[in-house]
Short mmCIF file of C-alpha atoms in Angstrom, two decimals:
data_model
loop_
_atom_site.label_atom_id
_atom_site.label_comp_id
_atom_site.label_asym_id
_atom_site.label_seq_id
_atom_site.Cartn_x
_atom_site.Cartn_y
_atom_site.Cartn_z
CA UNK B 1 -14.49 40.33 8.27
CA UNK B 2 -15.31 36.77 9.18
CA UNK B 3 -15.65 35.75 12.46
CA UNK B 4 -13.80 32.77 14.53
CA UNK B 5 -15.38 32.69 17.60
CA UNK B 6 -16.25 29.06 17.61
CA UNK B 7 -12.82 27.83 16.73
CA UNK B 8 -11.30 30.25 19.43
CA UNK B 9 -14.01 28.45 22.25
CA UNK B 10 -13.00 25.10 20.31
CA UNK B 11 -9.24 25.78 20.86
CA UNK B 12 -9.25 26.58 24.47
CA UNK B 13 -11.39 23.60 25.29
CA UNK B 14 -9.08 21.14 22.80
CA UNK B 15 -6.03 22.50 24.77
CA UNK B 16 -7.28 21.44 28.32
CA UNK B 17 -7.28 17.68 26.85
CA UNK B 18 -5.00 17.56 23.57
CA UNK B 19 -1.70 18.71 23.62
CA UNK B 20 -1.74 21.58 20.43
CA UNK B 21 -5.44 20.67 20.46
CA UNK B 22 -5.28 18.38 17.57
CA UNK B 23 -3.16 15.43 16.44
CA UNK B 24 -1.13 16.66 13.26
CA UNK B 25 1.44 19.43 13.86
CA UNK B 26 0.21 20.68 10.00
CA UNK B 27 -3.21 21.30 11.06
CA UNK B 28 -2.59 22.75 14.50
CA UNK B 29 -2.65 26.91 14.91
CA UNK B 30 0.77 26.80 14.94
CA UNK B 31 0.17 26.49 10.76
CA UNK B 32 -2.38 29.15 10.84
CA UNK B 33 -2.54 32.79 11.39
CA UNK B 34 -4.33 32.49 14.54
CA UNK B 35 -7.31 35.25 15.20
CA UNK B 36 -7.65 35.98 11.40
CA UNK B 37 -8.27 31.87 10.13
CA UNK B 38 -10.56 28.69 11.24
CA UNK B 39 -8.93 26.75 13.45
CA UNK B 40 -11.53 23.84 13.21
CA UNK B 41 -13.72 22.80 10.46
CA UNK B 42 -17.10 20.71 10.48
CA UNK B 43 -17.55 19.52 7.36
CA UNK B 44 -16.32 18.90 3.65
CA UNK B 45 -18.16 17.83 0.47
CA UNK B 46 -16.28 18.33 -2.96
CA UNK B 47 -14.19 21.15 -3.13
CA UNK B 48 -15.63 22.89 -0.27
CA UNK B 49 -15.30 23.11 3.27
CA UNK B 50 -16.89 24.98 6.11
CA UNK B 51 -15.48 25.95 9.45
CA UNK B 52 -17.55 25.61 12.78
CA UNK B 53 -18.57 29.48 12.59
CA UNK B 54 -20.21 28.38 9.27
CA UNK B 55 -17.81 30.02 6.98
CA UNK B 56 -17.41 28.66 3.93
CA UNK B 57 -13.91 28.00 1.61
CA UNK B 58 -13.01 26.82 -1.63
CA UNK B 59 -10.13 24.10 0.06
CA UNK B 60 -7.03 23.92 -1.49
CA UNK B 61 -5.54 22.22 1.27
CA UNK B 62 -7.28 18.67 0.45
CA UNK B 63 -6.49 17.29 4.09
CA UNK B 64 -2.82 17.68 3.80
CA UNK B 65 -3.00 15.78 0.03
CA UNK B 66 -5.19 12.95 1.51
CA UNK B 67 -8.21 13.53 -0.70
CA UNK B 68 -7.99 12.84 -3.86
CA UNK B 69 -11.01 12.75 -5.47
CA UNK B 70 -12.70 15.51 -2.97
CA UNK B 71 -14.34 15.42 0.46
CA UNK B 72 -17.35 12.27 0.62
CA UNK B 73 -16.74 11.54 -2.92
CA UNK B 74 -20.62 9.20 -3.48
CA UNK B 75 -18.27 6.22 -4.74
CA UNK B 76 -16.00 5.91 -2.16
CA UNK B 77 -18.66 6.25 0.70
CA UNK B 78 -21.17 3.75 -0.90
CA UNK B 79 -17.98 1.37 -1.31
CA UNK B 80 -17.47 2.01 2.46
CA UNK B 81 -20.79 1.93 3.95
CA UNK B 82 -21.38 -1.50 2.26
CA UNK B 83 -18.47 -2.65 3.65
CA UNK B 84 -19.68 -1.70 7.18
CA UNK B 85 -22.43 -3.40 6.58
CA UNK B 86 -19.93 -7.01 6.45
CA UNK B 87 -18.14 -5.54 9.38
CA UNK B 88 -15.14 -3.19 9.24
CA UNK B 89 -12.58 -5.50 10.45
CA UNK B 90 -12.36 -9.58 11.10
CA UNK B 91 -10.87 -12.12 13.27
CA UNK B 92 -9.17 -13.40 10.03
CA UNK B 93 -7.88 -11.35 6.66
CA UNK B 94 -10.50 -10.25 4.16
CA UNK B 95 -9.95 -10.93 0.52
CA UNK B 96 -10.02 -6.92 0.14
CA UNK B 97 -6.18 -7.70 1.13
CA UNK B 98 -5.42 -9.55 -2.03
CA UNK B 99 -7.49 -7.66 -4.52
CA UNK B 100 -6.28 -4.25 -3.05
CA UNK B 101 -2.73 -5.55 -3.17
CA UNK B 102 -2.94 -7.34 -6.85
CA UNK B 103 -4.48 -3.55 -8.02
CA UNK B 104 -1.20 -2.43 -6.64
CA UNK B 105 0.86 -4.53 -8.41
CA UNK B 106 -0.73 -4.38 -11.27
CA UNK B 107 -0.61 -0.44 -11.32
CA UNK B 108 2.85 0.38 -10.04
CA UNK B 109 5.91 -0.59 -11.53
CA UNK B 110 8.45 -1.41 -8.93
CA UNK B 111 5.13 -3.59 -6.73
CA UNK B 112 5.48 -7.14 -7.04
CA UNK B 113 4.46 -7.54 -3.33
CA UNK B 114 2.76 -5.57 -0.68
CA UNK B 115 1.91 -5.29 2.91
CA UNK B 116 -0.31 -2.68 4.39
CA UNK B 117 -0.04 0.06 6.71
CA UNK B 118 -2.38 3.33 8.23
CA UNK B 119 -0.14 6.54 7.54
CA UNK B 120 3.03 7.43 5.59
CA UNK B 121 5.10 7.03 8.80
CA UNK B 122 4.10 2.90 9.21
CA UNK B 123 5.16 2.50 5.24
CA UNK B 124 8.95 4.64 5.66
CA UNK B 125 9.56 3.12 8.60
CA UNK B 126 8.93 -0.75 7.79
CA UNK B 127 10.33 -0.12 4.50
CA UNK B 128 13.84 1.04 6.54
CA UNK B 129 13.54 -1.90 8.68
CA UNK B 130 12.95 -4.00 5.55
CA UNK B 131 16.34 -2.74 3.86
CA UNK B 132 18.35 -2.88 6.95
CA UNK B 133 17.09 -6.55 7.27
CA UNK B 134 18.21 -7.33 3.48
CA UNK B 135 20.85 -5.72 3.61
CA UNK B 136 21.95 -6.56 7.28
CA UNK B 137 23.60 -2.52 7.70
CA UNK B 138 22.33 0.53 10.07
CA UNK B 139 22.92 3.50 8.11
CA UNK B 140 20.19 5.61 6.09
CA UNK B 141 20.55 8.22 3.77
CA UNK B 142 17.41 10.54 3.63
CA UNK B 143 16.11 13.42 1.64
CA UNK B 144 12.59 15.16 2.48
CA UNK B 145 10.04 14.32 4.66
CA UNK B 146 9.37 10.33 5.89
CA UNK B 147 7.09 10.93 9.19
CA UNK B 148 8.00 11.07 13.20
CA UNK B 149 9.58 7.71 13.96
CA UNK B 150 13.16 8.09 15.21
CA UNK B 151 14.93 6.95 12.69
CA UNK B 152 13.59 9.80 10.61
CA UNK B 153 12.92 12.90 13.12
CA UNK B 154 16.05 12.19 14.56
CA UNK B 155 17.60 14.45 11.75
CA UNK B 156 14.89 17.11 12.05
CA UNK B 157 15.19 20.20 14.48
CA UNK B 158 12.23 18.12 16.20
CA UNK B 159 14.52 15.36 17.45
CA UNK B 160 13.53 15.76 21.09
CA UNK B 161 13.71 12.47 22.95
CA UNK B 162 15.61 10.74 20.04
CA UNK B 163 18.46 8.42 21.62
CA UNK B 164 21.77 10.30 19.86
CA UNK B 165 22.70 6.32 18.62
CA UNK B 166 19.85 6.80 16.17
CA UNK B 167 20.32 9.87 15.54
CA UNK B 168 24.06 9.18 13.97
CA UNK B 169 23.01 6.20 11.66
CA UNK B 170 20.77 8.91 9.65
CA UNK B 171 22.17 11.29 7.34
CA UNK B 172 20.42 14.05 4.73
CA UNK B 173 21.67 14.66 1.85
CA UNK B 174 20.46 17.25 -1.01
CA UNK B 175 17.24 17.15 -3.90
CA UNK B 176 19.02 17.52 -7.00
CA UNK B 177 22.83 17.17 -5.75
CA UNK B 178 23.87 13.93 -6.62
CA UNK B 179 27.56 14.81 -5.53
CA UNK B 180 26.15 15.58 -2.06
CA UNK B 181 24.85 11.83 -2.38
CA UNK B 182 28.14 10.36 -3.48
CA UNK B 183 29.86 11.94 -0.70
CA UNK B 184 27.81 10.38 1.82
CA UNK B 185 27.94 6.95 0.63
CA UNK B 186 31.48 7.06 0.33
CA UNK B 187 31.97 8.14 3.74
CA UNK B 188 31.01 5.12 4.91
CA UNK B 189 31.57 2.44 2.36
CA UNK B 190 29.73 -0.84 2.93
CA UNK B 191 27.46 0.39 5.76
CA UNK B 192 24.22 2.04 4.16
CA UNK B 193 21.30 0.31 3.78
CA UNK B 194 18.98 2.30 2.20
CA UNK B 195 18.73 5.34 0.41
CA UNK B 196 15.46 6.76 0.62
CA UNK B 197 13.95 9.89 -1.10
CA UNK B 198 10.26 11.77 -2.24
CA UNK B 199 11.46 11.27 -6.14
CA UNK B 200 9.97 14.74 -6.62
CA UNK B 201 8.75 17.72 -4.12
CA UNK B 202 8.86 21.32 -4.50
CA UNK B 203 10.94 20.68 -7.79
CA UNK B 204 10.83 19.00 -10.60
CA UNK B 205 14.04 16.31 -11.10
CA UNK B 206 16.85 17.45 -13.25
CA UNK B 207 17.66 15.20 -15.66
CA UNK B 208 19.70 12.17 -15.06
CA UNK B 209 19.07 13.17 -10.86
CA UNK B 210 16.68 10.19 -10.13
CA UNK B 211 18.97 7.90 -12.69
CA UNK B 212 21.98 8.53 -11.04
CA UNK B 213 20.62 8.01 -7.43
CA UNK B 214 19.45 4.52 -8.70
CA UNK B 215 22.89 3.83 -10.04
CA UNK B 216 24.59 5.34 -6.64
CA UNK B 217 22.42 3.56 -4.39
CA UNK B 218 22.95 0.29 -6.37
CA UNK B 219 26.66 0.46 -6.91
CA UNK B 220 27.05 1.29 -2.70
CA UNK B 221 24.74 -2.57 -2.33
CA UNK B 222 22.17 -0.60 -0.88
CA UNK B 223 17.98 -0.55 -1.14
CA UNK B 224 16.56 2.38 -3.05
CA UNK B 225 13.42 3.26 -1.76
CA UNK B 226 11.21 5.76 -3.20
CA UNK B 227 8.00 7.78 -0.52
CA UNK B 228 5.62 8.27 -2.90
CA UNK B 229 3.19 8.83 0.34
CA UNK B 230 1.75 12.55 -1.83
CA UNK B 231 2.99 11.87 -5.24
CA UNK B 232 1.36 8.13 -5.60
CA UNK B 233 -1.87 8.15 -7.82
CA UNK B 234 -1.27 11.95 -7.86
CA UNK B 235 1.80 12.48 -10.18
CA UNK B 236 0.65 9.35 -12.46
CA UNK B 237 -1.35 6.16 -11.41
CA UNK B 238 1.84 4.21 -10.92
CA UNK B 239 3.50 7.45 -9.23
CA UNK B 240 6.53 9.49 -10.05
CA UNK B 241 8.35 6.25 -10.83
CA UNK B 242 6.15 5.32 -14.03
CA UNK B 243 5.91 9.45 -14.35
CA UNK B 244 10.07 9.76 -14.82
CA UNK B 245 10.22 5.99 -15.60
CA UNK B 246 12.88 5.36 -13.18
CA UNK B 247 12.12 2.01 -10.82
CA UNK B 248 13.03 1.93 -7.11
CA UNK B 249 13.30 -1.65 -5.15
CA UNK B 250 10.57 -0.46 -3.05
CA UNK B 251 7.96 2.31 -2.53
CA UNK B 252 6.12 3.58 -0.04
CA UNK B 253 1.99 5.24 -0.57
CA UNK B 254 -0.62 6.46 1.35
CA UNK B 255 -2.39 10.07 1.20
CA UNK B 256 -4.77 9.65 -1.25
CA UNK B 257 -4.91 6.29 -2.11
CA UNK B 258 -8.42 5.69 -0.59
CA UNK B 259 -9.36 9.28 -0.55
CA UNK B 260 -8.76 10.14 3.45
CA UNK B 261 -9.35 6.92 4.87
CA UNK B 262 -6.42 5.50 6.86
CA UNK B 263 -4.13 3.37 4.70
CA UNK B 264 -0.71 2.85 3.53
CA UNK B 265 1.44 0.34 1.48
CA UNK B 266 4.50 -0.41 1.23
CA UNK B 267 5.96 -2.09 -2.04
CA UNK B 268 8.32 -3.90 -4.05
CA UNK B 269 10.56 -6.61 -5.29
CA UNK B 270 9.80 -9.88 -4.33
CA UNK B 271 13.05 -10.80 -3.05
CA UNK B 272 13.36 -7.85 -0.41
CA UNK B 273 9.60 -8.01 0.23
CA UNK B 274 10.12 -11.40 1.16
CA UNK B 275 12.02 -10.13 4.22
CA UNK B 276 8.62 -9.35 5.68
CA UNK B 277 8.64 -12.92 6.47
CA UNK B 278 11.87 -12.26 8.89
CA UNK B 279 10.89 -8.86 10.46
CA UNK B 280 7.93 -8.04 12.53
CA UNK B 281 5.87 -5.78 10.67
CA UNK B 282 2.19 -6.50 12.41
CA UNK B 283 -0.52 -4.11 12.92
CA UNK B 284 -3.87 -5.30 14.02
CA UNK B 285 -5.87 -2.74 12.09
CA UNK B 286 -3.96 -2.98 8.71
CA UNK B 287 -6.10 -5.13 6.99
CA UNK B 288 -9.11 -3.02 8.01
CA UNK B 289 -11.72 -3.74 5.87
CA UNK B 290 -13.54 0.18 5.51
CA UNK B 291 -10.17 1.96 4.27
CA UNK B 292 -9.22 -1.16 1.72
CA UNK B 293 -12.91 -0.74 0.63
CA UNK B 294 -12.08 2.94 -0.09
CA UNK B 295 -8.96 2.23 -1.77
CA UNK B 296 -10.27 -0.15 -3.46
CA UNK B 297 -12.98 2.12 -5.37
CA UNK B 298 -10.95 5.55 -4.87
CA UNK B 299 -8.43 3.88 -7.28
CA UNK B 300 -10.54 2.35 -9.88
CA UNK B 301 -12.27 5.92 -10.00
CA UNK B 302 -8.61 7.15 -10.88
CA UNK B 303 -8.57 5.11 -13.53
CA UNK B 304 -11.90 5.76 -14.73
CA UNK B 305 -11.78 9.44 -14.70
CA UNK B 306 -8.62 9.68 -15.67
CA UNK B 307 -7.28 11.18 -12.38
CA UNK B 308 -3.86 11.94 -12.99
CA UNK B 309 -4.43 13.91 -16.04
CA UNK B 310 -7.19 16.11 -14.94
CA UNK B 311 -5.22 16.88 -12.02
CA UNK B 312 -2.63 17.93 -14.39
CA UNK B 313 -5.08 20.18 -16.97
CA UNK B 314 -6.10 21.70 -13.63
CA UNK B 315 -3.13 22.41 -12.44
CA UNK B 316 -1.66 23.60 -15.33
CA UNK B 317 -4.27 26.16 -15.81
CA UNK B 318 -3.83 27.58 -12.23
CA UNK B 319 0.33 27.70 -12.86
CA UNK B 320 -0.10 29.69 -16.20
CA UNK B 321 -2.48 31.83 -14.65
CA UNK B 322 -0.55 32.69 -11.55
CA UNK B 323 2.43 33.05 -13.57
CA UNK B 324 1.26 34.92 -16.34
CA UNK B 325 -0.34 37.17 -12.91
CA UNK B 326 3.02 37.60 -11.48
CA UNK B 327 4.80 38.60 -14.60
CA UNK B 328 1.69 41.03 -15.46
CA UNK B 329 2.30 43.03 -12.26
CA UNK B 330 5.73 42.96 -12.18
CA UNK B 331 6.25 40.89 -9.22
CA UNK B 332 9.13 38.58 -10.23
CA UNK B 333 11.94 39.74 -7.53
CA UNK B 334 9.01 38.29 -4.62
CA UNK B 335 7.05 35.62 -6.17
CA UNK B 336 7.37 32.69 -8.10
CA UNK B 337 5.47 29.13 -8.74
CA UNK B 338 7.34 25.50 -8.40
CA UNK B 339 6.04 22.33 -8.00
CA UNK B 340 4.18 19.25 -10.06
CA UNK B 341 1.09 20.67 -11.55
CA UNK B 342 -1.35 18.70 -9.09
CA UNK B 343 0.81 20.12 -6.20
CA UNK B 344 2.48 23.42 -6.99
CA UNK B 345 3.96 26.02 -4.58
CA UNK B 346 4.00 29.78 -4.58
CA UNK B 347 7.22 30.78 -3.08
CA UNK B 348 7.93 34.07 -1.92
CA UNK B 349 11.38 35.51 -1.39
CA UNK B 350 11.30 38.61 0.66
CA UNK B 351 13.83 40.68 1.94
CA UNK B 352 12.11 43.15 4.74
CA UNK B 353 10.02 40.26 6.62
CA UNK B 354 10.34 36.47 6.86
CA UNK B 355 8.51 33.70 4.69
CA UNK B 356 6.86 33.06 7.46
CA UNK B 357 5.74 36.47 7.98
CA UNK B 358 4.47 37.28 4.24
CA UNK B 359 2.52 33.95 4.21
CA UNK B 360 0.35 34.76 7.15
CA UNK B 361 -0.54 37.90 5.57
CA UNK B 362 -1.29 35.97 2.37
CA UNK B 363 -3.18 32.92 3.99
CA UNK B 364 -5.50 36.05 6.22
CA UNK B 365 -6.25 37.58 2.86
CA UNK B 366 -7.18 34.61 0.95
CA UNK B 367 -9.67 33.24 4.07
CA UNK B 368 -10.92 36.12 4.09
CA UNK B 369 -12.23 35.86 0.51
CA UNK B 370 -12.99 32.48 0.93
CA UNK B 371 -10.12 29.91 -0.20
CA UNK B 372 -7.90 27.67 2.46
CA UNK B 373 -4.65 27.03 1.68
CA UNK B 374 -0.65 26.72 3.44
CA UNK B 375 0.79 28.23 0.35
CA UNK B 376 0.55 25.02 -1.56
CA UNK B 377 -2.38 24.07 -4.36
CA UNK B 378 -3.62 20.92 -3.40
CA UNK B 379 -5.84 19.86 -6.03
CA UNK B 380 -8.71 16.90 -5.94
CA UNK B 381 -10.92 15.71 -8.89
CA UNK B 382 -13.75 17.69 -7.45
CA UNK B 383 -12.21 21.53 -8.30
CA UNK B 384 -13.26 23.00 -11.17
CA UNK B 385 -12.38 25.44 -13.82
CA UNK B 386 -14.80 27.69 -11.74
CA UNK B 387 -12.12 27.32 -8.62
CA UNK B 388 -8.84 27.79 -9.93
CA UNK B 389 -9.84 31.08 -12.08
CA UNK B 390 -11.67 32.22 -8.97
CA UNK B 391 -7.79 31.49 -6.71
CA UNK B 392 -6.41 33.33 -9.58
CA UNK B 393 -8.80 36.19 -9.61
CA UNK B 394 -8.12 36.36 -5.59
CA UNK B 395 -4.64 36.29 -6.05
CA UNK B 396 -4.87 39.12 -8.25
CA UNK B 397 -5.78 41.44 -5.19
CA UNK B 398 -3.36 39.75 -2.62
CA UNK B 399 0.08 39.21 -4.41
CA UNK B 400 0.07 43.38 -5.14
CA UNK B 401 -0.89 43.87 -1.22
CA UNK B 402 1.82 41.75 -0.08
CA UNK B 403 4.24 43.53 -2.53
CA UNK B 404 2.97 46.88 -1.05
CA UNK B 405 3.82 45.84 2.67
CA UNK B 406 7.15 44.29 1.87
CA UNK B 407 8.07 47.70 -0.13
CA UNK B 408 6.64 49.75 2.61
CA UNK B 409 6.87 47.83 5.95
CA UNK B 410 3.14 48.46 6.37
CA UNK B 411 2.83 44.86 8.14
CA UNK B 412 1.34 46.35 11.45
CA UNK B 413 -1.28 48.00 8.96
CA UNK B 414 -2.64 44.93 7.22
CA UNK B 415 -1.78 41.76 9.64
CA UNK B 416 -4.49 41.46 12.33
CA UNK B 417 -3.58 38.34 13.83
CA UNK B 418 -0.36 35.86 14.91
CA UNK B 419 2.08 35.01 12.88
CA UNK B 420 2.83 31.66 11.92
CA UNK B 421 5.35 29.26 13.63
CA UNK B 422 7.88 26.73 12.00
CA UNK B 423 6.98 23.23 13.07
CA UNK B 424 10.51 22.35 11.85
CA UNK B 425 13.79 22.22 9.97
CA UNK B 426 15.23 19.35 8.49
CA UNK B 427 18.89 19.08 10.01
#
C-alpha cells in the first residue's frame, strides 16, 4: 500500500494557517478519501504527477480542467519565461492585450470584443454585471456551476453570508428542460437580465435545447450568456458554441486557455461589450503579461496540434473501452459513462451505499494503482494511448470490486480510509 505520511504532516501544518489547508474547496480532503489518497502533490510534467511521499500517478484530474496541453508543456514555459524576462506586468497595457484578444475574436464565434479576467468567477460575474447594465434589470436565471460570488452561490447550499436580497434575484432552472426555462421567465416578465448556462456538462444537449434557450432568452429581451470556463478550447477551438453552432451574446473562458496560468475572458457583441465602458470592471493584474504569454502560445499550440480533436480520439477510445468493460461484466444496473469525450463521467447509481460512498472506494483503488482522478476523465494533449488503455485495464479490477461490496455490504472490508464529503448542492 502506498504511504501518505507527508501529506498527513503537510495537512496538519496547512490547517494551523489555511482554513481547509488549501484554497479550492475541489482540491481540499474534503474531495479525497483521506488516509488512503495524496493530499498534496509536488510536481507535474505531462501526464504525470507525483505526490510529496514521491508516489507517482497517471493524472486524470488535469488541475480541475486547467491544463490543457499537460503539466510544463516546453512551449508554454519558454513563451513565459521570455516574457519574464520583459517583466511580468507594466505600469501601462502590453500589446499581449490586443493580440491575445484579436486571437479570441478571431477564434470564437460570438467574440467581437474582450476584456480579461484571472478565474472563471471574475468572467460570470462581470459578464452578469454587463447584462444587468444593458439591460438595466436584476434578475438571473442560472444553470450549473458560475464560481463563489453572491450572485451565484447565493443559490447553492453554500450560501452562507449571502444577503437574502441577492439571493431572490437568482433563480436555477434545469439542463435539458426548456419548459422549466419558460416558466421562469414568465414568472417575471420584463425583469431578467440574463440567462446564463455551461451549454454542455455531464450531458450532451438534446436537440433543439441550446436553440430554444437562445430563442427564450431573446424573446424575454434578455442577454444569453454562455460559461464556457471547461468547455472553451476543449469541446472545439471556438467552444461548444462553434461545436453545436448555436451563438450566445457573450461568453465567458478560462481553465485551459493558457494551460494553468491565471486568466480569463469574457466575450462578445460589440454593442453589450461596449457597456464595459459604463461599469467598473478593473483588475490590476488582468493584463498580466506571464499568463497572456501562456495563452498566447497554449492556443496557437491548439491549433497546431489539432487540440480539440485529439482530445476527442482520446477520449473516445477511453468511453468505448469503459463501456464495452461495463457491458462485458455485466455491470449496467451500477455503472454508466456520460459526458463530452475530452471530459466524460462515470456515474454510479447504487442502491446499498451513497455516490459518495462508492466513489471513495473507487478513487482508493485507482491511487492505489497509480491514476488520480474525482470520477471525471480529464484529458490533456500529453496522455497517450499508453494511459487510457492502462485506466481501462485498472478499471477492469475496480468496477467488479465495487459491484462486489454494493451486492454484499462488504464496505468495512475494502474502505480503509474517510469517506468523502459534498462541498455542495445547487439549490
Amino acid at each position: 500500500m502506498r504511504n501518505f505520511d507527508n501529506s498527513a504532516a503537510w495537512l496538519e501544518r496547512a490547517e494551523k494557517t489555511i482554513p481547509l489547508a488549501t484554497q479550492t474547496f475541489s482540491k481540499s480532503k474534503l474531495a479525497q478519501p483521506q488516509g488512503v489518497a495524496p493530499l498534496f502533490l509536488q510536481k507535474g510534467k505531462g501526464s504525470q504527477v507525483w505526490d510529496l511521499d514521491d508516489n507517482q500517478y497517471t493524472d486524470f484530474i488535469s488541475s480541475l480542467l486547467c491544463i490543457s496541453l499537460g503539466y510544463a508543456d516546453k512551449e508554454v514555459n519558454q513563451a513565459v519565461v521570455a516574457q519574464l524576462e520583459q517583466g511580468s506586468i507594466l505600469s501601462l497595457p502590453h500589446p499581449l492585450e490586443a493580440q491575445v484578444a484579436e486571437l479570441l475574436v478571431e477564434l470564437i464565434p460570438c467574440a467581437e470584443q474582450v476584456r480579461f479576467g484571472k478565474n472563471g468567477t471574475d468572467a460570470t460575474s462581470a459578464a452578469i454585471r454587463l447584462a444587468r447594465a444593458f439591460t438595466g434589470r436584476e434578475r438571473v436565471a442560472v444553470c450549473g456551476y458560475h464560481g463563489w460570488q453572491d450572485w451565484y452561490i447565493g443559490a447553492t447550499s453554500r450560501d452562507l453570508g449571502v444577503p437574502k436580497a441577492v439571493k431572490a434575484l437568482t433563480h436555477t432552472f434545469a439542463y435539458n428542460d426548456l419548459a422549466s426555462l419558460e416558466q421562469l421567465l414568465a414568472s417575471h416578465p420584463g425583469e431578467f437580465a440574463a440567462v446564463i448556462l455551461e451549454p454542455m456538462n455531464v450531458q450532451y444537449p438534446k436537440p433543439g435545447f441550446l436553440e430554444g434557450v437562445a430563442e427564450l432568452t431573446h424573446r424575454h429581451g434578455a442577454v444569453l450568456v454562455f460559461d464556457e470556463t471547461i468547455t472553451g478550447f476543449r469541446f472545439d477551438i471556438g467552444g461548444a458554441q462553434a461545436l453545436f453552432g448555436v451563438t450566445p451574446d457573450l461568453a465567458t473562458f478560462g481553465k485551459g486557455m493558457a494551460n494553468g496560468f491565471p486568466l480569463s475572458a469574457v466575450v462578445g457583441r460589440a454593442d453589450v461589450m461596449a457597456k464595459m465602458n459604463d461599469i467598473f470592471f478593473s483588475g490590476t493584474f488582468g493584463g498580466e503579461t506571464l499568463s497572456l504569454a501562456a495563452a498566447k502560445a497554449c492556443i496557437e499550440a491548439l491549433r497546431r496540434r489539432k487540440g480539440p480533436e485529439r482530445l476527442a480520439e482520446l477520449g473516445n477510445r477511453l468511453i468505448d473501452g469503459l463501456q464495452n468493460l461495463i457491458a462485458s461484466h455485466g455491470l449496467s444496473h451500477l455503472f454508466n459513462v456520460s459526458g463530452h469525450p475530452s471530459w466524460s463521467f462515470l456515474n454510479i447509481t447504487p442502491s446499498r451505499y451513497s455516490v459518495l460512498e462508492l466513489k471513495s472506494l473507487l478513487m482508493q483503488e485507482l491511487i492505489e494503482q497509480g491514476f488520480l482522478s474525482l470520477g471525471s476523465h480529464n484529458l490533456n494533449l500529453s496522455h497517450s494511448e499508453a494511459d487510457i488503455d492502462a485506466l481501462i485495464a485498472c478499471y477492469a479490477n475496480v468496477l467488479p470490486l465495487l459491484a462486489e461490496v454494493e451486492a454484499e455490504g462488504s464496505m468495512a472490508k475494502h474502505f480503509r480510509g474517510k469517506f468523502l464529503e459534498p462541498v455542495f448542492k445547487v439549490r
